[in-house]
Amino acid sequence: MDTIASLFSFITTPVSWVIVQFHTVYGAIFGPDTGWAWGLSIVSLVILIRICLIPLFVKQIKATRAMQTLQPEMKKIQERYKNDKQRQSEEMMKLYKESGTNPLSSCLPILAQSPFFFALYHVLNGIASGTTIGVINESLLASARQAHIFGAPLAAKFKDGAATVQALGATVTDVRVVTAVMIVLMSASQFYTQRQLMTKNVDTTVKTPFMQQQKMLMYVFPVMFAVFGINFPVGVLVYWLTTNVWTMGQQMYVIHNNPTPGSKAQAAYLERLTKHVTHHGKVRRRSEKTIIKAIVAKGRDRNEFERKFINGLTKAGLAAQADGSVMKSEGQAAVQAEDGATTTATVTATATKRQQPKRQSKSQRQTGGPKQAADSVASTSLEKSEEPEDAKPAAAAKKAAPNPGNGTRSKAQSGQRKGGPQRPKSPSKK
């Protein structure tokens, strides 16, 4: 670890300068030699670094989702060219280029943060050995060596012997208890962060090797942190615990507000969004408009949760637009029209539906009489709804008049032809 940290010695001066500036502020509040002043300085260093890495974190999210989308295509390429590794690599690179995806983008935050981590380790190791490093002079070095966090010196390690710990003004028991608790919290936060990603923010509709890799990392990373943690100084454990907590909170925010399509988190998010939009009748946030715009653009490629969201808006009389907004659909506008127009349209549709002719027998189709009668009845019924009140007596009289079609119908039913030679009746079947 010391050899690796020495490779990043070029950045120890900026890191030590940032720590000293924060220590000046917190030292004026808690005292320059206290663990609070030095501990909060390290925590503030983490927060400052993670704020600067937010653009890389956003890029990491996009790259991870793009890799999840490409997993089925990657699997096909691996199966197609499993005996030709060179062609397989060429096709993979071609796929990355066409989709604009870089596999290393998902590792950018860790890679960008590692120099600061090793530089801080180098600074704290110098404090433990009593060596000035960066902008930390003799007075600051003496102050840092006196700083204790819950009884453990800032530069003490879990594996330090009694002589080393006593030289820093502490006991082995205090150092090991504090470092053990920090290592457990560090591993637990890493496990929870990875588990949260796997259970809530992974597309469950596609089973890919990527999911198996993430599941394996969920158990491997906490073990790695526990193994390496016993070699970290207390100050480095504070740094790594803080960055794990930051990552966990940052991921919770992303999962809650911008989940992966097809994941359980997206189902919960769209359910909340449906209630919000149907209650207010509009979309307020820009992020919500962006998500609705993406759902509308998918068309028939929407997943189950996105189709359920669109159907929920339709039932509420709303329609999602291509720009991400929502507006009242035509069905809702018809309900809010004038009562007379709506009633007329409803009655007409109902009458048309009820007056459809029944299925005819073979003899009825040959004569055509009942069909004409049914058409006349349907047309008469439709005309009734448009007749004024004064025409009702005339309609009643017309109804009472004998219908010449009845004779035709009776003849057709008895098997007789109209106006021609009669057809002999077929013998009845016993």
Tab-separated table of C-alpha atoms in Angstrom:
chain	number	residue	atom	x	y	z
A	1	MET	CA	0.000	0.000	0.000
A	2	ASP	CA	2.855	2.396	0.814
A	3	THR	CA	4.418	1.722	-2.599
A	4	ILE	CA	1.159	2.460	-4.413
A	5	ALA	CA	0.598	5.604	-2.351
A	6	SER	CA	4.062	6.862	-3.219
A	7	LEU	CA	3.105	6.789	-6.908
A	8	PHE	CA	0.566	9.529	-6.195
A	9	SER	CA	2.927	11.678	-4.144
A	10	PHE	CA	2.566	14.446	-6.748
A	11	ILE	CA	-0.976	15.124	-5.493
A	12	THR	CA	-0.195	15.015	-1.779
A	13	THR	CA	0.548	18.753	-1.669
A	14	PRO	CA	-2.901	19.822	-2.993
A	15	VAL	CA	-4.651	17.291	-0.743
A	16	SER	CA	-2.714	18.367	2.350
A	17	TRP	CA	-3.402	22.026	1.517
A	18	VAL	CA	-7.175	21.408	1.331
A	19	ILE	CA	-7.095	19.532	4.654
A	20	VAL	CA	-5.165	22.366	6.310
A	21	GLN	CA	-7.665	24.969	5.064
A	22	PHE	CA	-10.609	23.021	6.444
A	23	HIS	CA	-8.664	22.425	9.681
A	24	THR	CA	-8.204	26.169	10.083
A	25	VAL	CA	-11.982	26.653	9.961
A	26	TYR	CA	-12.935	23.746	12.229
A	27	GLY	CA	-10.007	24.382	14.572
A	28	ALA	CA	-11.428	27.800	15.377
A	29	ILE	CA	-14.682	26.123	16.432
A	30	PHE	CA	-13.651	22.847	18.138
A	31	GLY	CA	-9.978	23.528	18.903
A	32	PRO	CA	-6.966	22.872	16.648
A	33	ASP	CA	-5.813	19.666	18.382
A	34	THR	CA	-9.180	17.903	18.609
A	35	GLY	CA	-10.319	14.907	16.620
A	36	TRP	CA	-13.408	16.837	15.535
A	37	ALA	CA	-11.300	19.452	13.758
A	38	TRP	CA	-9.157	16.910	11.886
A	39	GLY	CA	-11.979	14.393	11.335
A	40	LEU	CA	-14.352	16.982	9.891
A	41	SER	CA	-11.528	18.245	7.700
A	42	ILE	CA	-11.253	14.782	6.137
A	43	VAL	CA	-15.040	14.532	5.771
A	44	SER	CA	-15.117	17.941	4.077
A	45	LEU	CA	-12.352	16.796	1.721
A	46	VAL	CA	-14.519	13.835	0.697
A	47	ILE	CA	-17.578	16.013	0.117
A	48	LEU	CA	-15.565	18.467	-1.968
A	49	ILE	CA	-14.130	15.670	-4.122
A	50	ARG	CA	-17.511	13.982	-4.616
A	51	ILE	CA	-19.164	17.245	-5.626
A	52	CYS	CA	-16.495	17.690	-8.274
A	53	LEU	CA	-17.128	14.116	-9.448
A	54	ILE	CA	-20.912	14.527	-9.925
A	55	PRO	CA	-20.595	14.975	-13.744
A	56	LEU	CA	-18.588	11.744	-13.885
A	57	PHE	CA	-21.215	10.029	-11.740
A	58	VAL	CA	-23.947	11.069	-14.181
A	59	LYS	CA	-21.835	9.739	-17.028
A	60	GLN	CA	-21.344	6.508	-15.098
A	61	ILE	CA	-25.117	6.055	-14.764
A	62	LYS	CA	-25.650	6.566	-18.487
A	63	ALA	CA	-22.813	4.184	-19.342
A	64	THR	CA	-24.131	1.505	-16.986
A	65	ARG	CA	-27.619	1.685	-18.485
A	66	ALA	CA	-26.210	1.612	-21.995
A	67	MET	CA	-24.194	-1.485	-21.115
A	68	GLN	CA	-27.333	-3.154	-19.735
A	69	THR	CA	-29.117	-2.405	-23.015
A	70	LEU	CA	-26.259	-3.872	-25.067
A	71	GLN	CA	-25.955	-7.082	-23.060
A	72	PRO	CA	-28.258	-9.171	-25.346
A	73	GLU	CA	-26.338	-8.044	-28.442
A	74	MET	CA	-23.014	-8.727	-26.746
A	75	LYS	CA	-24.166	-12.214	-25.837
A	76	LYS	CA	-25.113	-12.900	-29.463
A	77	ILE	CA	-21.680	-11.769	-30.644
A	78	GLN	CA	-19.965	-14.004	-28.092
A	79	GLU	CA	-21.976	-17.017	-29.198
A	80	ARG	CA	-21.507	-16.283	-32.895
A	81	TYR	CA	-17.730	-15.815	-32.731
A	82	LYS	CA	-16.886	-17.986	-29.733
A	83	ASN	CA	-14.092	-19.707	-31.691
A	84	ASP	CA	-12.646	-16.477	-33.112
A	85	LYS	CA	-11.554	-14.161	-30.282
A	86	GLN	CA	-10.096	-11.533	-32.598
A	87	ARG	CA	-13.309	-11.230	-34.626
A	88	GLN	CA	-15.267	-11.200	-31.386
A	89	SER	CA	-13.236	-8.241	-30.092
A	90	GLU	CA	-13.648	-6.395	-33.395
A	91	GLU	CA	-17.423	-6.861	-33.346
A	92	MET	CA	-17.567	-5.726	-29.713
A	93	MET	CA	-15.638	-2.552	-30.498
A	94	LYS	CA	-17.894	-1.948	-33.499
A	95	LEU	CA	-20.955	-2.331	-31.278
A	96	TYR	CA	-19.534	0.126	-28.723
A	97	LYS	CA	-18.751	2.625	-31.464
A	98	GLU	CA	-22.196	2.413	-33.063
A	99	SER	CA	-23.985	2.834	-29.730
A	100	GLY	CA	-21.570	5.480	-28.424
A	101	THR	CA	-20.844	3.452	-25.284
A	102	ASN	CA	-17.551	3.185	-23.437
A	103	PRO	CA	-17.218	0.260	-20.995
A	104	LEU	CA	-14.698	2.214	-18.909
A	105	SER	CA	-17.186	5.012	-18.276
A	106	SER	CA	-18.803	3.005	-15.481
A	107	CYS	CA	-15.481	3.022	-13.600
A	108	LEU	CA	-14.726	6.739	-14.029
A	109	PRO	CA	-15.725	7.921	-10.508
A	110	ILE	CA	-13.590	5.245	-8.839
A	111	LEU	CA	-10.629	5.878	-11.126
A	112	ALA	CA	-10.893	9.643	-10.654
A	113	GLN	CA	-11.174	9.323	-6.884
A	114	SER	CA	-8.299	6.866	-6.372
A	115	PRO	CA	-5.464	9.462	-6.621
A	116	PHE	CA	-7.030	11.509	-3.796
A	117	PHE	CA	-7.506	8.368	-1.727
A	118	PHE	CA	-3.874	7.269	-2.034
A	119	ALA	CA	-2.656	10.849	-1.501
A	120	LEU	CA	-4.614	11.038	1.762
A	121	TYR	CA	-3.186	7.667	2.793
A	122	HIS	CA	0.291	9.028	2.075
A	123	VAL	CA	-0.372	12.127	4.221
A	124	LEU	CA	-1.754	10.132	7.151
A	125	ASN	CA	1.099	7.640	6.922
A	126	GLY	CA	3.513	10.579	7.217
A	127	ILE	CA	1.627	11.783	10.309
A	128	ALA	CA	1.888	8.306	11.858
A	129	SER	CA	5.637	8.162	11.232
A	130	GLY	CA	6.176	11.764	12.369
A	131	THR	CA	7.260	13.032	8.924
A	132	THR	CA	6.189	16.371	7.497
A	133	ILE	CA	4.581	16.053	4.110
A	134	GLY	CA	3.040	18.541	1.705
A	135	VAL	CA	2.096	21.766	3.486
A	136	ILE	CA	1.842	20.053	6.889
A	137	ASN	CA	4.690	21.542	8.955
A	138	GLU	CA	5.982	20.583	12.401
A	139	SER	CA	3.235	22.377	14.360
A	140	LEU	CA	0.455	20.873	12.270
A	141	LEU	CA	2.112	17.467	12.489
A	142	ALA	CA	2.164	17.647	16.308
A	143	SER	CA	-1.491	18.763	16.323
A	144	ALA	CA	-2.550	15.902	14.053
A	145	ARG	CA	-0.722	13.324	16.185
A	146	GLN	CA	-2.640	14.516	19.250
A	147	ALA	CA	-6.018	14.279	17.503
A	148	HIS	CA	-8.156	11.287	18.531
A	149	ILE	CA	-11.449	10.094	17.049
A	150	PHE	CA	-13.447	8.302	19.763
A	151	GLY	CA	-10.174	7.520	21.551
A	152	ALA	CA	-8.293	6.271	18.473
A	153	PRO	CA	-5.430	8.371	17.008
A	154	LEU	CA	-5.946	9.699	13.494
A	155	ALA	CA	-2.933	7.800	12.125
A	156	ALA	CA	-3.370	4.505	14.055
A	157	LYS	CA	-4.142	1.185	12.320
A	158	PHE	CA	-5.914	-1.985	13.422
A	159	LYS	CA	-2.700	-4.042	13.137
A	160	ASP	CA	-0.460	-1.577	15.016
A	161	GLY	CA	1.335	-2.953	18.036
A	162	ALA	CA	1.163	-1.653	21.574
A	163	ALA	CA	4.381	0.389	21.281
A	164	THR	CA	3.211	2.234	18.163
A	165	VAL	CA	-0.202	2.964	19.645
A	166	GLN	CA	1.268	4.157	22.957
A	167	ALA	CA	3.555	6.523	21.075
A	168	LEU	CA	0.394	8.115	19.659
A	169	GLY	CA	-1.160	8.402	23.134
A	170	ALA	CA	-3.782	5.624	22.981
A	171	THR	CA	-4.380	1.985	23.873
A	172	VAL	CA	-4.561	-1.039	21.577
A	173	THR	CA	-8.122	-1.842	22.731
A	174	ASP	CA	-9.458	1.608	21.839
A	175	VAL	CA	-7.783	1.530	18.431
A	176	ARG	CA	-9.050	-1.939	17.518
A	177	VAL	CA	-12.602	-1.328	18.718
A	178	VAL	CA	-12.899	1.946	16.795
A	179	THR	CA	-11.281	0.563	13.627
A	180	ALA	CA	-13.371	-2.641	13.775
A	181	VAL	CA	-16.613	-0.649	14.029
A	182	MET	CA	-15.553	1.568	11.129
A	183	ILE	CA	-14.605	-1.431	8.984
A	184	VAL	CA	-17.977	-3.095	9.663
A	185	LEU	CA	-19.868	0.116	8.820
A	186	MET	CA	-17.764	0.603	5.705
A	187	SER	CA	-18.421	-2.955	4.450
A	188	ALA	CA	-22.123	-2.819	5.373
A	189	SER	CA	-22.662	0.469	3.537
A	190	GLN	CA	-20.915	-0.935	0.459
A	191	PHE	CA	-23.049	-4.102	0.573
A	192	TYR	CA	-26.287	-2.125	0.994
A	193	THR	CA	-25.396	0.201	-1.881
A	194	GLN	CA	-24.727	-2.713	-4.232
A	195	ARG	CA	-27.784	-4.647	-3.049
A	196	GLN	CA	-29.982	-1.597	-3.551
A	197	LEU	CA	-28.710	-1.372	-7.101
A	198	MET	CA	-29.382	-5.057	-7.798
A	199	THR	CA	-32.830	-5.362	-6.211
A	200	LYS	CA	-34.378	-2.048	-7.255
A	201	ASN	CA	-32.539	-0.456	-10.169
A	202	VAL	CA	-31.792	-3.329	-12.568
A	203	ASP	CA	-33.944	-4.210	-15.567
A	204	THR	CA	-35.553	-7.489	-14.502
A	205	THR	CA	-37.028	-8.163	-17.960
A	206	VAL	CA	-33.626	-9.053	-19.449
A	207	LYS	CA	-31.408	-11.739	-17.904
A	208	THR	CA	-27.817	-10.979	-18.860
A	209	PRO	CA	-24.317	-11.880	-17.616
A	210	PHE	CA	-24.023	-8.276	-16.426
A	211	MET	CA	-26.535	-9.000	-13.658
A	212	GLN	CA	-24.527	-12.003	-12.507
A	213	GLN	CA	-21.366	-9.888	-12.389
A	214	GLN	CA	-23.112	-7.227	-10.317
A	215	LYS	CA	-24.438	-9.892	-7.964
A	216	MET	CA	-20.939	-11.282	-7.515
A	217	LEU	CA	-19.526	-7.803	-6.816
A	218	MET	CA	-22.217	-7.308	-4.182
A	219	TYR	CA	-20.466	-9.948	-2.053
A	220	VAL	CA	-16.873	-9.426	-3.196
A	221	PHE	CA	-16.554	-5.685	-2.515
A	222	PRO	CA	-17.508	-5.807	1.198
A	223	VAL	CA	-14.987	-8.598	1.767
A	224	MET	CA	-12.287	-6.589	-0.006
A	225	PHE	CA	-13.039	-3.532	2.130
A	226	ALA	CA	-12.859	-5.638	5.280
A	227	VAL	CA	-9.508	-7.142	4.284
A	228	PHE	CA	-7.926	-3.847	3.246
A	229	GLY	CA	-9.531	-1.967	6.120
A	230	ILE	CA	-7.296	-3.525	8.752
A	231	ASN	CA	-4.326	-1.866	6.990
A	232	PHE	CA	-5.927	1.594	6.735
A	233	PRO	CA	-5.255	4.379	9.282
A	234	VAL	CA	-8.270	5.713	11.178
A	235	GLY	CA	-8.247	8.863	9.045
A	236	VAL	CA	-8.463	6.798	5.840
A	237	LEU	CA	-11.312	4.753	7.328
A	238	VAL	CA	-13.131	8.031	8.015
A	239	TYR	CA	-12.513	9.033	4.402
A	240	TRP	CA	-13.748	5.742	2.940
A	241	LEU	CA	-16.769	5.468	5.260
A	242	THR	CA	-17.795	9.003	4.311
A	243	THR	CA	-17.489	8.330	0.581
A	244	ASN	CA	-19.516	5.098	0.944
A	245	VAL	CA	-22.300	6.939	2.761
A	246	TRP	CA	-22.225	9.664	0.096
A	247	THR	CA	-22.446	7.060	-2.678
A	248	MET	CA	-25.346	5.327	-0.943
A	249	GLY	CA	-27.310	8.568	-0.558
A	250	GLN	CA	-26.516	9.682	-4.088
A	251	GLN	CA	-27.688	6.358	-5.485
A	252	MET	CA	-30.883	6.471	-3.429
A	253	TYR	CA	-31.644	9.866	-4.927
A	254	VAL	CA	-31.018	8.623	-8.476
A	255	ILE	CA	-33.113	5.481	-7.970
A	256	HIS	CA	-35.965	7.523	-6.521
A	257	ASN	CA	-36.008	10.200	-9.243
A	258	ASN	CA	-34.462	8.615	-12.349
A	259	PRO	CA	-34.746	4.810	-12.162
A	260	THR	CA	-33.579	2.327	-14.752
A	261	PRO	CA	-36.296	1.383	-17.292
A	262	GLY	CA	-37.835	-1.999	-16.536
A	263	SER	CA	-36.732	-2.028	-12.893
A	264	LYS	CA	-38.844	-2.202	-9.737
A	265	ALA	CA	-37.787	1.341	-8.968
A	266	GLN	CA	-39.323	2.496	-12.262
A	267	ALA	CA	-42.605	0.768	-11.402
A	268	ALA	CA	-42.750	2.597	-8.065
A	269	TYR	CA	-41.726	5.906	-9.673
A	270	LEU	CA	-44.343	5.714	-12.447
A	271	GLU	CA	-47.006	4.823	-9.898
A	272	ARG	CA	-46.149	7.957	-7.907
A	273	LEU	CA	-45.997	10.015	-11.102
A	274	THR	CA	-49.437	8.773	-12.194
A	275	LYS	CA	-51.011	9.849	-8.914
A	276	HIS	CA	-49.260	13.218	-9.075
A	277	VAL	CA	-50.204	13.982	-12.685
A	278	THR	CA	-53.819	12.824	-12.373
A	279	HIS	CA	-54.233	14.891	-9.204
A	280	HIS	CA	-52.767	18.134	-10.590
A	281	GLY	CA	-53.594	17.575	-14.261
A	282	LYS	CA	-50.125	18.648	-15.401
A	283	VAL	CA	-46.400	17.942	-15.098
A	284	ARG	CA	-44.386	20.354	-12.987
A	285	ARG	CA	-40.767	19.192	-12.942
A	286	ARG	CA	-38.414	19.166	-15.890
A	287	SER	CA	-37.106	15.719	-14.941
A	288	GLU	CA	-40.642	14.319	-15.064
A	289	LYS	CA	-41.167	15.821	-18.516
A	290	THR	CA	-37.935	14.220	-19.693
A	291	ILE	CA	-39.071	10.777	-18.517
A	292	ILE	CA	-42.557	11.125	-20.041
A	293	LYS	CA	-41.003	12.333	-23.299
A	294	ALA	CA	-38.793	9.227	-23.419
A	295	ILE	CA	-41.780	6.957	-22.728
A	296	VAL	CA	-43.856	8.541	-25.504
A	297	ALA	CA	-40.944	8.267	-27.962
A	298	LYS	CA	-40.670	4.495	-27.364
A	299	GLY	CA	-44.073	3.796	-28.887
A	300	ARG	CA	-44.712	0.047	-29.001
A	301	ASP	CA	-41.344	-0.691	-27.407
A	302	ARG	CA	-42.606	0.396	-23.981
A	303	ASN	CA	-42.225	-2.073	-21.138
A	304	GLU	CA	-45.008	-3.264	-18.869
A	305	PHE	CA	-44.684	-0.429	-16.342
A	306	GLU	CA	-44.621	2.268	-19.031
A	307	ARG	CA	-47.748	0.866	-20.719
A	308	LYS	CA	-49.492	0.803	-17.359
A	309	PHE	CA	-48.536	4.459	-16.861
A	310	ILE	CA	-49.968	5.478	-20.261
A	311	ASN	CA	-53.171	3.516	-19.584
A	312	GLY	CA	-53.499	5.193	-16.193
A	313	LEU	CA	-53.343	8.618	-17.811
A	314	THR	CA	-55.913	7.548	-20.418
A	315	LYS	CA	-58.360	6.384	-17.747
A	316	ALA	CA	-57.979	9.763	-16.045
A	317	GLY	CA	-58.846	11.544	-19.305
A	318	LEU	CA	-55.261	12.676	-19.949
A	319	ALA	CA	-52.858	12.052	-22.814
A	320	ALA	CA	-49.054	12.226	-22.754
A	321	GLN	CA	-47.540	14.485	-25.404
A	322	ALA	CA	-44.288	14.188	-27.355
A	323	ASP	CA	-42.763	17.146	-25.486
A	324	GLY	CA	-43.276	15.466	-22.103
A	325	SER	CA	-46.369	17.409	-21.071
A	326	VAL	CA	-49.895	16.047	-20.565
A	327	MET	CA	-53.220	17.407	-21.743
A	328	LYS	CA	-56.861	16.405	-21.613
A	329	SER	CA	-57.743	13.755	-24.159
A	330	GLU	CA	-60.648	13.920	-26.659
A	331	GLY	CA	-62.781	11.592	-24.556
A	332	GLN	CA	-62.619	13.931	-21.607
A	333	ALA	CA	-63.355	16.929	-23.833
A	334	ALA	CA	-66.509	15.233	-25.092
A	335	VAL	CA	-67.735	14.753	-21.537
A	336	GLN	CA	-67.179	18.415	-20.791
A	337	ALA	CA	-69.064	19.547	-23.941
A	338	GLU	CA	-72.676	20.737	-23.926
A	339	ASP	CA	-75.115	18.286	-22.356
A	340	GLY	CA	-77.382	18.184	-25.395
A	341	ALA	CA	-74.633	17.319	-27.844
A	342	THR	CA	-73.180	14.658	-25.584
A	343	THR	CA	-76.590	13.111	-24.952
A	344	THR	CA	-77.452	13.053	-28.643
A	345	ALA	CA	-74.197	11.385	-29.560
A	346	THR	CA	-74.695	8.809	-26.839
A	347	VAL	CA	-78.281	8.050	-27.786
A	348	THR	CA	-77.450	7.796	-31.471
A	349	ALA	CA	-74.575	5.426	-30.811
A	350	THR	CA	-76.784	3.320	-28.545
A	351	ALA	CA	-79.619	3.210	-31.049
A	352	THR	CA	-77.279	2.203	-33.844
A	353	LYS	CA	-75.857	-0.546	-31.712
A	354	ARG	CA	-79.283	-1.896	-30.732
A	355	GLN	CA	-80.831	-1.846	-34.216
A	356	GLN	CA	-78.312	-4.129	-35.882
A	357	PRO	CA	-80.129	-7.007	-37.694
A	358	LYS	CA	-80.007	-10.510	-36.338
A	359	ARG	CA	-78.383	-13.391	-38.132
A	360	GLN	CA	-80.631	-14.653	-40.960
A	361	SER	CA	-81.474	-18.183	-41.953
A	362	LYS	CA	-80.889	-19.595	-45.430
A	363	SER	CA	-84.473	-19.035	-46.564
A	364	GLN	CA	-84.386	-15.460	-45.239
A	365	ARG	CA	-81.199	-14.685	-47.155
A	366	GLN	CA	-82.750	-16.077	-50.389
A	367	THR	CA	-85.893	-13.948	-50.161
A	368	GLY	CA	-84.268	-10.814	-48.742
A	369	GLY	CA	-87.583	-9.844	-47.155
A	370	PRO	CA	-86.618	-9.834	-43.498
A	371	LYS	CA	-83.422	-7.940	-44.293
A	372	GLN	CA	-85.443	-5.194	-45.938
A	373	ALA	CA	-87.823	-5.209	-42.999
A	374	ALA	CA	-84.943	-4.963	-40.514
A	375	ASP	CA	-83.404	-2.112	-42.509
A	376	SER	CA	-86.736	-0.302	-42.523
A	377	VAL	CA	-87.090	-0.818	-38.759
A	378	ALA	CA	-83.544	0.457	-38.143
A	379	SER	CA	-84.070	3.503	-40.339
A	380	THR	CA	-87.422	4.159	-38.699
A	381	SER	CA	-85.845	3.952	-35.242
A	382	LEU	CA	-83.064	6.335	-36.203
A	383	GLU	CA	-85.558	8.748	-37.700
A	384	LYS	CA	-87.603	8.651	-34.518
A	385	SER	CA	-84.848	10.318	-32.509
A	386	GLU	CA	-84.771	13.192	-35.008
A	387	GLU	CA	-88.531	13.653	-35.314
A	388	PRO	CA	-90.090	16.668	-33.602
A	389	GLU	CA	-92.771	16.313	-30.975
A	390	ASP	CA	-95.522	17.152	-33.486
A	391	ALA	CA	-94.700	14.136	-35.618
A	392	LYS	CA	-95.407	11.586	-32.854
A	393	PRO	CA	-99.148	11.101	-33.693
A	394	ALA	CA	-98.307	10.564	-37.354
A	395	ALA	CA	-95.668	8.054	-36.382
A	396	ALA	CA	-98.161	6.212	-34.203
A	397	ALA	CA	-100.668	6.061	-37.036
A	398	LYS	CA	-98.032	4.772	-39.386
A	399	LYS	CA	-97.119	2.093	-36.886
A	400	ALA	CA	-100.768	0.998	-36.626
A	401	ALA	CA	-101.092	0.640	-40.423
A	402	PRO	CA	-100.626	-2.853	-41.843
A	403	ASN	CA	-97.090	-3.622	-42.916
A	404	PRO	CA	-96.894	-5.199	-46.335
A	405	GLY	CA	-93.612	-6.769	-45.442
A	406	ASN	CA	-95.223	-9.124	-42.949
A	407	GLY	CA	-96.750	-11.226	-45.668
A	408	THR	CA	-93.467	-11.531	-47.440
A	409	ARG	CA	-91.816	-12.576	-44.228
A	410	SER	CA	-94.430	-15.237	-43.522
A	411	LYS	CA	-94.135	-16.568	-47.050
A	412	ALA	CA	-90.361	-16.690	-46.760
A	413	GLN	CA	-90.576	-18.537	-43.510
A	414	SER	CA	-92.974	-21.076	-45.005
A	415	GLY	CA	-90.583	-21.775	-47.859
A	416	GLN	CA	-92.639	-20.116	-50.635
A	417	ARG	CA	-91.094	-17.896	-53.304
A	418	LYS	CA	-92.428	-14.444	-54.037
A	419	GLY	CA	-93.991	-13.862	-57.469
A	420	GLY	CA	-92.699	-17.051	-59.160
A	421	PRO	CA	-92.987	-20.816	-59.315
A	422	GLN	CA	-93.387	-22.357	-55.928
A	423	ARG	CA	-90.637	-24.564	-54.544
A	424	PRO	CA	-91.730	-27.977	-53.265
A	425	LYS	CA	-91.318	-28.489	-49.599
A	426	SER	CA	-88.515	-30.750	-48.542
A	427	PRO	CA	-89.531	-33.923	-46.763
A	428	SER	CA	-89.265	-33.636	-43.012
A	429	LYS	CA	-86.604	-35.554	-41.245
A	430	LYS	CA	-87.694	-37.856	-38.511
